[in-house]
Coordinates of N, CA and C in Angstrom, one line a residue:
M27 N 35.3 -9.6 -68.5 CA 35.4 -8.7 -67.3 C 34.0 -8.1 -66.9
R28 N 33.8 -8.3 -65.7 CA 32.6 -7.7 -65.1 C 32.7 -6.3 -64.6
P29 N 31.7 -5.5 -64.8 CA 31.9 -4.1 -64.3 C 32.0 -4.1 -62.8
K30 N 32.8 -3.2 -62.2 CA 32.9 -3.1 -60.8 C 31.7 -2.4 -60.1
H31 N 31.1 -1.5 -60.9 CA 29.9 -0.8 -60.3 C 28.7 -1.2 -61.2
K32 N 27.5 -0.9 -60.6 CA 26.3 -1.4 -61.3 C 26.0 -0.7 -62.5
G33 N 26.3 0.6 -62.7 CA 26.0 1.4 -63.8 C 27.2 1.4 -64.9
E34 N 28.3 0.7 -64.7 CA 29.4 0.6 -65.6 C 29.2 -0.4 -66.6
A35 N 29.5 -0.1 -67.9 CA 29.4 -1.1 -69.0 C 30.7 -1.8 -69.1
T36 N 30.6 -3.1 -69.6 CA 31.8 -3.8 -69.8 C 32.5 -3.4 -71.2
Q37 N 33.6 -3.8 -71.4 CA 34.4 -3.5 -72.6 C 33.6 -4.0 -73.9
R38 N 33.1 -5.2 -73.8 CA 32.3 -5.7 -74.9 C 31.1 -4.9 -75.2
Q39 N 30.3 -4.4 -74.2 CA 29.2 -3.6 -74.3 C 29.5 -2.2 -75.0
R40 N 30.6 -1.7 -74.6 CA 31.1 -0.4 -75.2 C 31.4 -0.6 -76.6
F41 N 32.1 -1.7 -76.9 CA 32.4 -2.0 -78.3 C 31.2 -2.1 -79.2
R42 N 30.2 -2.9 -78.7 CA 29.0 -3.1 -79.4 C 28.2 -1.8 -79.7
R43 N 28.2 -0.9 -78.6 CA 27.6 0.4 -79.0 C 28.3 1.3 -79.9
R44 N 29.6 1.2 -79.9 CA 30.4 2.0 -80.9 C 30.2 1.4 -82.4
R45 N 30.2 0.2 -82.4 CA 29.9 -0.5 -83.7 C 28.6 -0.1 -84.2
L46 N 27.6 -0.2 -83.4 CA 26.2 0.2 -83.8 C 26.1 1.6 -84.3
R47 N 26.8 2.5 -83.5 CA 26.8 3.9 -84.0 C 27.5 4.1 -85.3
R48 N 28.6 3.4 -85.6 CA 29.2 3.4 -86.9 C 28.3 2.9 -88.0
C49 N 27.7 1.8 -87.7 CA 26.8 1.2 -88.7 C 25.6 2.2 -89.1
R50 N 25.1 2.8 -88.1 CA 24.0 3.7 -88.4 C 24.3 4.8 -89.2
R51 N 25.5 5.3 -89.1 CA 25.8 6.6 -89.9 C 26.4 6.3 -91.2
G52 N 27.0 5.1 -91.4 CA 27.8 4.8 -92.5 C 27.1 4.6 -93.9
P53 N 26.5 3.5 -94.2 CA 25.9 3.2 -95.6 C 24.9 4.2 -95.9
W54 N 24.0 4.7 -95.1 CA 22.9 5.6 -95.5 C 23.5 6.9 -95.7
R55 N 24.5 7.4 -95.2 CA 25.1 8.7 -95.6 C 25.8 8.6 -97.0
T56 N 26.3 7.5 -97.3 CA 27.0 7.3 -98.6 C 25.9 7.3 -99.6
R57 N 24.8 6.5 -99.3 CA 23.8 6.5 -100.4 C 23.1 7.9 -100.6
L58 N 23.0 8.7 -99.5 CA 22.4 10.0 -99.8 C 23.3 10.9 -100.5
A59 N 24.6 10.8 -100.3 CA 25.6 11.7 -100.9 C 25.9 11.3 -102.3
C60 N 25.7 10.1 -102.7 CA 26.2 9.7 -104.0 C 24.9 9.0 -104.8
P61 N 24.4 9.7 -105.7 CA 23.2 9.1 -106.4 C 23.5 7.9 -107.2
D62 N 24.8 7.8 -107.7 CA 25.2 6.6 -108.5 C 25.2 5.4 -107.6
I63 N 25.6 5.5 -106.4 CA 25.6 4.3 -105.5 C 24.2 4.0 -105.1
T64 N 23.3 5.0 -104.9 CA 21.9 4.7 -104.6 C 21.3 4.0 -105.8
R65 N 21.4 4.4 -107.0 CA 20.9 3.7 -108.2 C 21.4 2.3 -108.3
A66 N 22.8 2.1 -108.1 CA 23.5 0.8 -108.3 C 22.8 -0.2 -107.2
C67 N 22.6 0.3 -105.9 CA 22.1 -0.5 -104.9 C 20.7 -0.9 -105.2
D68 N 19.9 0.1 -105.7 CA 18.4 -0.2 -106.1 C 18.4 -1.3 -107.2
L69 N 19.2 -1.1 -108.2 CA 19.2 -2.1 -109.3 C 19.7 -3.5 -108.8
A70 N 20.6 -3.5 -107.9 CA 21.1 -4.8 -107.4 C 20.0 -5.5 -106.6
R71 N 19.3 -4.7 -105.7 CA 18.2 -5.3 -105.0 C 17.2 -5.9 -106.0
T72 N 16.8 -5.1 -107.0 CA 15.8 -5.5 -108.0 C 16.3 -6.9 -108.7
F73 N 17.6 -6.9 -109.1 CA 18.1 -8.1 -109.8 C 18.1 -9.2 -108.8
H74 N 18.4 -9.0 -107.5 CA 18.4 -10.1 -106.6 C 17.0 -10.6 -106.4
D75 N 15.9 -9.7 -106.5 CA 14.6 -10.2 -106.4 C 14.3 -11.0 -107.7
L76 N 14.7 -10.6 -108.8 CA 14.5 -11.4 -110.0 C 15.1 -12.8 -109.9
V77 N 16.3 -12.9 -109.4 CA 16.9 -14.3 -109.3 C 16.2 -15.0 -108.2
T78 N 15.9 -14.5 -107.1 CA 15.5 -15.2 -106.0 C 14.1 -15.8 -106.3
H79 N 13.2 -14.9 -106.9 CA 11.8 -15.3 -107.1 C 11.6 -15.9 -108.6
R80 N 12.8 -16.1 -109.2 CA 12.7 -16.7 -110.7 C 11.7 -16.0 -111.5
R81 N 11.9 -14.7 -111.7 CA 11.1 -13.9 -112.6 C 11.8 -13.5 -113.8
G82 N 12.1 -14.5 -114.6 CA 12.9 -14.4 -115.9 C 12.2 -13.5 -116.9
H83 N 10.9 -13.5 -116.8 CA 10.1 -12.7 -117.8 C 10.3 -11.2 -117.6
L84 N 10.7 -10.7 -116.4 CA 11.0 -9.3 -116.1 C 12.5 -8.9 -116.4
L85 N 13.3 -9.8 -116.8 CA 14.7 -9.5 -117.0 C 14.9 -8.5 -118.0
M86 N 14.2 -8.4 -119.1 CA 14.5 -7.5 -120.2 C 14.2 -6.1 -119.7
D87 N 13.1 -5.9 -118.8 CA 12.8 -4.6 -118.3 C 13.9 -4.1 -117.4
W88 N 14.5 -5.1 -116.6 CA 15.6 -4.7 -115.8 C 16.9 -4.3 -116.6
I89 N 17.1 -5.0 -117.7 CA 18.2 -4.6 -118.5 C 18.0 -3.2 -119.1
R90 N 16.9 -2.9 -119.5 CA 16.6 -1.6 -120.1 C 16.8 -0.5 -119.1
Q91 N 16.3 -0.7 -117.9 CA 16.5 0.3 -116.8 C 18.0 0.4 -116.5
A92 N 18.8 -0.6 -116.5 CA 20.2 -0.6 -116.2 C 20.9 0.0 -117.2
E93 N 20.6 -0.1 -118.5 CA 21.3 0.4 -119.6 C 21.0 2.0 -119.7
Q94 N 19.9 2.4 -119.2 CA 19.5 3.8 -119.4 C 20.2 4.7 -118.4
D95 N 20.1 4.4 -117.1 CA 20.6 5.5 -116.1 C 21.4 4.7 -114.9
A96 N 22.1 3.8 -115.2 CA 22.9 3.1 -114.2 C 24.4 3.5 -114.3
P97 N 25.2 3.3 -113.2 CA 26.6 3.6 -113.3 C 27.2 2.5 -114.4
A98 N 28.5 2.9 -114.8 CA 29.1 2.1 -115.8 C 29.2 0.7 -115.5
P99 N 29.7 0.2 -114.4 CA 29.9 -1.2 -114.2 C 28.5 -2.0 -114.2
V100 N 27.4 -1.3 -113.8 CA 26.1 -2.0 -113.8 C 25.6 -2.1 -115.3
R101 N 25.9 -1.0 -116.0 CA 25.6 -1.0 -117.5 C 26.3 -2.0 -118.3
G102 N 27.6 -2.3 -117.9 CA 28.4 -3.3 -118.5 C 27.8 -4.7 -118.3
F103 N 27.4 -4.9 -116.9 CA 26.8 -6.2 -116.6 C 25.5 -6.5 -117.3
A104 N 24.7 -5.4 -117.5 CA 23.4 -5.5 -118.3 C 23.7 -5.9 -119.7
G105 N 24.8 -5.3 -120.2 CA 25.2 -5.6 -121.6 C 25.6 -7.0 -121.8
F106 N 26.3 -7.6 -120.8 CA 26.7 -9.0 -120.9 C 25.4 -9.9 -120.8
L107 N 24.5 -9.4 -120.0 CA 23.3 -10.3 -119.8 C 22.5 -10.2 -121.2
R108 N 22.5 -9.0 -121.9 CA 21.7 -9.0 -123.1 C 22.3 -9.8 -124.1
Q109 N 23.7 -10.0 -124.2 CA 24.4 -10.8 -125.2 C 23.9 -12.3 -125.1
D110 N 23.6 -12.6 -123.9 CA 23.3 -14.1 -123.7 C 21.9 -14.2 -123.2
L111 N 21.0 -13.4 -123.6 CA 19.7 -13.2 -123.0 C 18.9 -14.5 -123.0
D112 N 18.9 -15.2 -124.0 CA 18.1 -16.5 -124.0 C 18.5 -17.5 -122.9
A113 N 19.8 -17.6 -122.8 CA 20.3 -18.5 -121.8 C 20.0 -18.1 -120.3
V114 N 20.2 -16.8 -120.1 CA 19.9 -16.2 -118.8 C 18.4 -16.3 -118.5
T115 N 17.6 -16.0 -119.3 CA 16.1 -16.1 -119.2 C 15.7 -17.5 -118.9
A116 N 16.3 -18.5 -119.6 CA 15.9 -19.9 -119.5 C 16.4 -20.3 -118.1
G117 N 17.5 -19.8 -117.6 CA 18.0 -20.1 -116.2 C 17.2 -19.6 -115.1
L118 N 16.5 -18.5 -115.3 CA 15.7 -17.9 -114.3 C 14.2 -18.3 -114.3
T119 N 13.8 -18.9 -115.5 CA 12.4 -19.2 -115.6 C 11.9 -20.4 -115.0
P120 N 12.5 -21.6 -115.0 CA 12.0 -22.9 -114.5 C 11.7 -22.8 -113.0
E121 N 10.8 -23.6 -112.5 CA 10.4 -23.7 -111.1 C 11.3 -24.7 -110.4
W122 N 11.8 -25.6 -111.1 CA 12.6 -26.7 -110.4 C 14.1 -26.3 -110.3
S123 N 14.7 -26.9 -109.3 CA 16.1 -26.5 -109.0 C 16.8 -27.9 -108.7
S124 N 18.1 -27.9 -109.0 CA 18.9 -29.0 -108.7 C 19.7 -28.8 -107.5
G125 N 19.4 -27.9 -106.6 CA 20.1 -27.5 -105.4 C 20.1 -28.7 -104.4
V126 N 19.1 -29.5 -104.2 CA 19.1 -30.7 -103.4 C 20.2 -31.7 -103.8
V127 N 20.2 -31.9 -105.2 CA 21.1 -33.0 -105.7 C 22.6 -32.4 -105.5
E128 N 22.8 -31.2 -105.9 CA 24.1 -30.5 -105.6 C 24.6 -30.6 -104.2
G129 N 23.6 -30.3 -103.3 CA 24.0 -30.4 -101.9 C 24.5 -31.8 -101.4
N130 N 23.8 -32.9 -102.0 CA 24.2 -34.3 -101.6 C 25.5 -34.7 -102.3
V131 N 25.7 -34.1 -103.5 CA 27.0 -34.4 -104.1 C 28.1 -33.7 -103.4
N132 N 27.9 -32.5 -102.9 CA 28.9 -31.8 -102.1 C 29.2 -32.6 -100.8
R133 N 28.1 -33.0 -100.1 CA 28.3 -33.8 -98.9 C 29.1 -35.1 -99.1
V134 N 28.8 -35.9 -100.2 CA 29.5 -37.0 -100.4 C 31.1 -36.8 -100.8
K135 N 31.4 -35.7 -101.5 CA 32.6 -35.3 -101.8 C 33.4 -34.9 -100.5
T136 N 32.7 -34.3 -99.7 CA 33.4 -33.8 -98.4 C 33.7 -35.1 -97.5
I137 N 32.8 -36.0 -97.5 CA 33.1 -37.2 -96.7 C 34.3 -38.0 -97.4
K138 N 34.2 -38.0 -98.7 CA 35.3 -38.8 -99.4 C 36.6 -38.2 -99.2
R139 N 36.7 -36.9 -99.2 CA 38.0 -36.3 -98.9 C 38.5 -36.4 -97.6
S140 N 37.6 -36.4 -96.6 CA 38.0 -36.5 -95.2 C 38.5 -38.0 -94.9
M141 N 38.0 -39.0 -95.7 CA 38.4 -40.3 -95.5 C 39.5 -40.8 -96.5
Y142 N 40.1 -39.9 -97.3 CA 41.1 -40.3 -98.3 C 42.3 -41.0 -97.6
N143 N 42.6 -42.2 -98.1 CA 43.7 -43.0 -97.7 C 43.6 -43.4 -96.1
R144 N 42.4 -43.4 -95.6 CA 42.3 -43.7 -94.2 C 41.4 -45.0 -94.0
A145 N 40.5 -45.2 -94.9 CA 39.6 -46.4 -94.6 C 39.2 -47.1 -95.9
S146 N 38.5 -48.1 -95.8 CA 38.1 -48.9 -97.0 C 36.9 -48.3 -97.7
F147 N 36.6 -48.9 -98.8 CA 35.4 -48.5 -99.6 C 34.2 -48.8 -98.9
Q148 N 34.1 -49.9 -98.0 CA 33.0 -50.3 -97.4 C 32.6 -49.3 -96.3
L149 N 33.6 -48.9 -95.6 CA 33.3 -47.8 -94.5 C 32.8 -46.5 -95.2
L150 N 33.5 -46.1 -96.2 CA 33.0 -44.9 -96.9 C 31.6 -45.1 -97.3
R151 N 31.2 -46.2 -97.9 CA 29.8 -46.5 -98.3 C 28.8 -46.4 -97.1
I152 N 29.3 -47.0 -96.0 CA 28.3 -46.9 -94.8 C 28.2 -45.5 -94.3
R153 N 29.2 -44.8 -94.3 CA 29.1 -43.3 -93.8 C 28.3 -42.5 -94.7
I154 N 28.3 -42.7 -96.0 CA 27.5 -42.0 -97.0 C 26.0 -42.4 -96.8
L155 N 25.7 -43.6 -96.7 CA 24.3 -44.1 -96.6 C 23.7 -43.9 -95.3
T156 N 24.4 -43.8 -94.2 CA 23.8 -43.6 -92.9 C 23.8 -42.1 -92.4
R157 N 24.6 -41.3 -93.0 CA 24.4 -39.8 -92.7 C 23.3 -39.2 -93.3
P158 N 22.6 -38.4 -92.5 CA 21.4 -37.7 -93.1 C 21.9 -36.6 -94.0

C-alpha cells in the first residue's frame, strides 16, 4: 500500500518503527535489571570467543570464572566441561578443521536424497561431480 499523502507512512514502515522501538528497550533493560543475566551473557560471549578463535589454552580460566560467580546453569555447564577437560581442550586447540569435508558430505547426501528412486547411479555421479 502506498501512502495517500506525502508525509504519511506505509503500514510496513510503521511496523518497522514499532519493532525497532521494542528492540531498543528490551534486552538492555533486562540486562540492567538482572545481574545474573548480565553475567551469563558476558560468560557466553567469552565462551563464544574461545570457540571461534580456538583458544583452548584459556578454557581453564573461563571454567574458574564460571564456577565462581555465574548462575547455576552456567556453573553446571562449566562443571561438565571440567569433567572432560582434556577432550574439550583438544577440540579447541588445533588450527585445522574438517568443515570443508563435512560440507561436501552434506551436499552429496542432499543430492542423493533428492534423486532417490528417480534416476540411475550414472546421473547421480554426474550431478555430484559437476556441481560446485
